Amino acid sequence: MLLLAVAFIVTFVLLLYMVSPLISPKPLKLPGAHVVVTGGSSGIGKCIAIECYKQGAFITLIARDENKLLQTKKEIEKYCVNDKQVVLCISVDVSKDYEQVENVLKQAQEKLGPVDMLVNCAGTSVTGKFEEIEVNSFERLMAVNYLGSVYPSRAVIATMKERRMGRIVFVSSQAGQLGLFGYTAYSPTKFALRGLAEALQMEVKPYNIYVTVAYPPDTDTPGFAEESKTKPLETKLISETSSVCQAEQVARVIVRDAIQGNFNSSVGSDGYMLSILTSGMSPVTSITEGLQQVVCMGIFRIVGLFYLGSFDSIVRRCMMQREKSDSTDKTE
């Protein structure tokens, strides 16, 4: 009886692997494709642009700092694979004026053709205790991290629908899967991208357009270095429980998953576990992916509870040390 059950499970899994390719989207071919990257002047955005350029894509870089854009353009052009490739730079704030964003993307499409893949990588971060963060920081982060992805996506979606093809990538964060100490301003903006992506994917899937949400971990970028300067002690100690990834590694994973049309894109074992734990009602691009979520959810929940317990312990320990220090100062 046991052997029969094992044989049934093995047959079922093999069948899933056979059927899976039939329901998966066809990979996007990057040679000759037009890829737009917002926040592309540095960090993960720049590395994504380089990775796509290495595979023969035409690139439009969008960021606020024109000098950084021109420097990045020169760096990317070193990786050309043919003399027809172009790197176009556009200096604009994607979070302020939708009409301006729409106009510059129209100009980009007039020069390099319709957008095949849009990577929304523009973003910023502020860390600190909830009551110590300036109120306008909550508004600014929501504008940059959320509306800064809504506006470019809104500007290209109609053309993608007409062509019955396209990829849209939202670069979220592991802090968009798990709320952590010090990220009360940042995490909600990255969680919001998940909701946008799920709703948008349901709308555009019939048009052969696929949405990817990337959840990079702490990554060695200029933005991360700047953020680390103001992290509360609790946040630093929690961050030490995981390693810092290189931007090039993260970019390769994001580009790979976007090409394949995967909804979730994660890096490393922690990222894989979080993607399973937070899968909820998110779409899957293969039966195999769905099966992995079903099988691993309970086990990963147990592991996740240990993580949460250790994080709570760190916060409690820091609070006690701070209170002890304050008490000592008062008695002196």
mmCIF file of N, CA, C and O in Angstrom, residues 127-135 138 181-185 188 232:
data_model
loop_
_atom_site.group_PDB
_atom_site.id
_atom_site.type_symbol
_atom_site.label_atom_id
_atom_site.label_comp_id
_atom_site.label_asym_id
_atom_site.label_seq_id
_atom_site.Cartn_x
_atom_site.Cartn_y
_atom_site.Cartn_z
ATOM 1 N N THR A 127 14.822 55.021 7.263
ATOM 2 C CA THR A 127 14.667 54.125 8.408
ATOM 3 C C THR A 127 14.615 54.938 9.703
ATOM 4 O O THR A 127 15.152 56.043 9.775
ATOM 5 N N GLY A 128 13.968 54.367 10.699
ATOM 6 C CA GLY A 128 13.858 55.032 11.988
ATOM 7 C C GLY A 128 12.626 54.550 12.724
ATOM 8 O O GLY A 128 11.780 53.858 12.159
ATOM 9 N N LYS A 129 12.541 54.908 13.981
ATOM 10 C CA LYS A 129 11.363 54.545 14.754
ATOM 11 C C LYS A 129 10.156 55.334 14.262
ATOM 12 O O LYS A 129 10.274 56.494 13.867
ATOM 13 N N PHE A 130 9.007 54.704 14.310
ATOM 14 C CA PHE A 130 7.774 55.274 13.748
ATOM 15 C C PHE A 130 7.534 56.709 14.200
ATOM 16 O O PHE A 130 7.277 57.597 13.384
ATOM 17 N N GLU A 131 7.650 56.955 15.510
ATOM 18 C CA GLU A 131 7.339 58.292 16.036
ATOM 19 C C GLU A 131 8.437 59.313 15.772
ATOM 20 O O GLU A 131 8.231 60.517 15.977
ATOM 21 N N GLU A 132 9.597 58.845 15.294
ATOM 22 C CA GLU A 132 10.711 59.762 15.039
ATOM 23 C C GLU A 132 10.855 60.124 13.567
ATOM 24 O O GLU A 132 11.605 61.036 13.217
ATOM 25 N N ILE A 133 10.155 59.408 12.695
ATOM 26 C CA ILE A 133 10.217 59.692 11.261
ATOM 27 C C ILE A 133 9.321 60.885 10.940
ATOM 28 O O ILE A 133 8.173 60.949 11.380
ATOM 29 N N GLU A 134 9.857 61.843 10.197
ATOM 30 C CA GLU A 134 9.070 63.012 9.803
ATOM 31 C C GLU A 134 7.861 62.570 8.977
ATOM 32 O O GLU A 134 7.964 61.678 8.129
ATOM 33 N N VAL A 135 6.727 63.205 9.230
ATOM 34 C CA VAL A 135 5.489 62.817 8.542
ATOM 35 C C VAL A 135 5.620 62.942 7.033
ATOM 36 O O VAL A 135 5.125 62.083 6.278
ATOM 37 N N PHE A 138 6.790 59.848 5.028
ATOM 38 C CA PHE A 138 5.812 58.823 4.639
ATOM 39 C C PHE A 138 5.208 59.175 3.281
ATOM 40 O O PHE A 138 5.028 58.304 2.423
ATOM 41 N N PHE A 181 11.338 46.092 12.153
ATOM 42 C CA PHE A 181 11.632 47.254 12.995
ATOM 43 C C PHE A 181 12.392 48.307 12.170
ATOM 44 O O PHE A 181 13.363 48.013 11.493
ATOM 45 N N GLY A 182 11.925 49.545 12.226
ATOM 46 C CA GLY A 182 12.612 50.638 11.557
ATOM 47 C C GLY A 182 12.133 50.943 10.151
ATOM 48 O O GLY A 182 12.547 51.939 9.553
ATOM 49 N N TYR A 183 11.256 50.097 9.616
ATOM 50 C CA TYR A 183 10.819 50.265 8.229
ATOM 51 C C TYR A 183 9.336 50.643 8.113
ATOM 52 O O TYR A 183 8.687 50.309 7.121
ATOM 53 N N THR A 184 8.793 51.347 9.092
ATOM 54 C CA THR A 184 7.367 51.690 9.059
ATOM 55 C C THR A 184 7.022 52.649 7.920
ATOM 56 O O THR A 184 5.871 52.681 7.469
ATOM 57 N N ALA A 185 7.999 53.416 7.444
ATOM 58 C CA ALA A 185 7.749 54.297 6.294
ATOM 59 C C ALA A 185 8.020 53.584 4.979
ATOM 60 O O ALA A 185 7.324 53.809 3.982
ATOM 61 N N PRO A 188 5.500 49.697 3.903
ATOM 62 C CA PRO A 188 4.175 49.814 3.280
ATOM 63 C C PRO A 188 4.227 50.164 1.801
ATOM 64 O O PRO A 188 3.394 49.700 1.019
ATOM 65 N N PRO A 232 18.302 52.270 13.012
ATOM 66 C CA PRO A 232 18.300 52.035 14.462
ATOM 67 C C PRO A 232 19.101 50.780 14.786
ATOM 68 O O PRO A 232 19.282 49.906 13.931
#
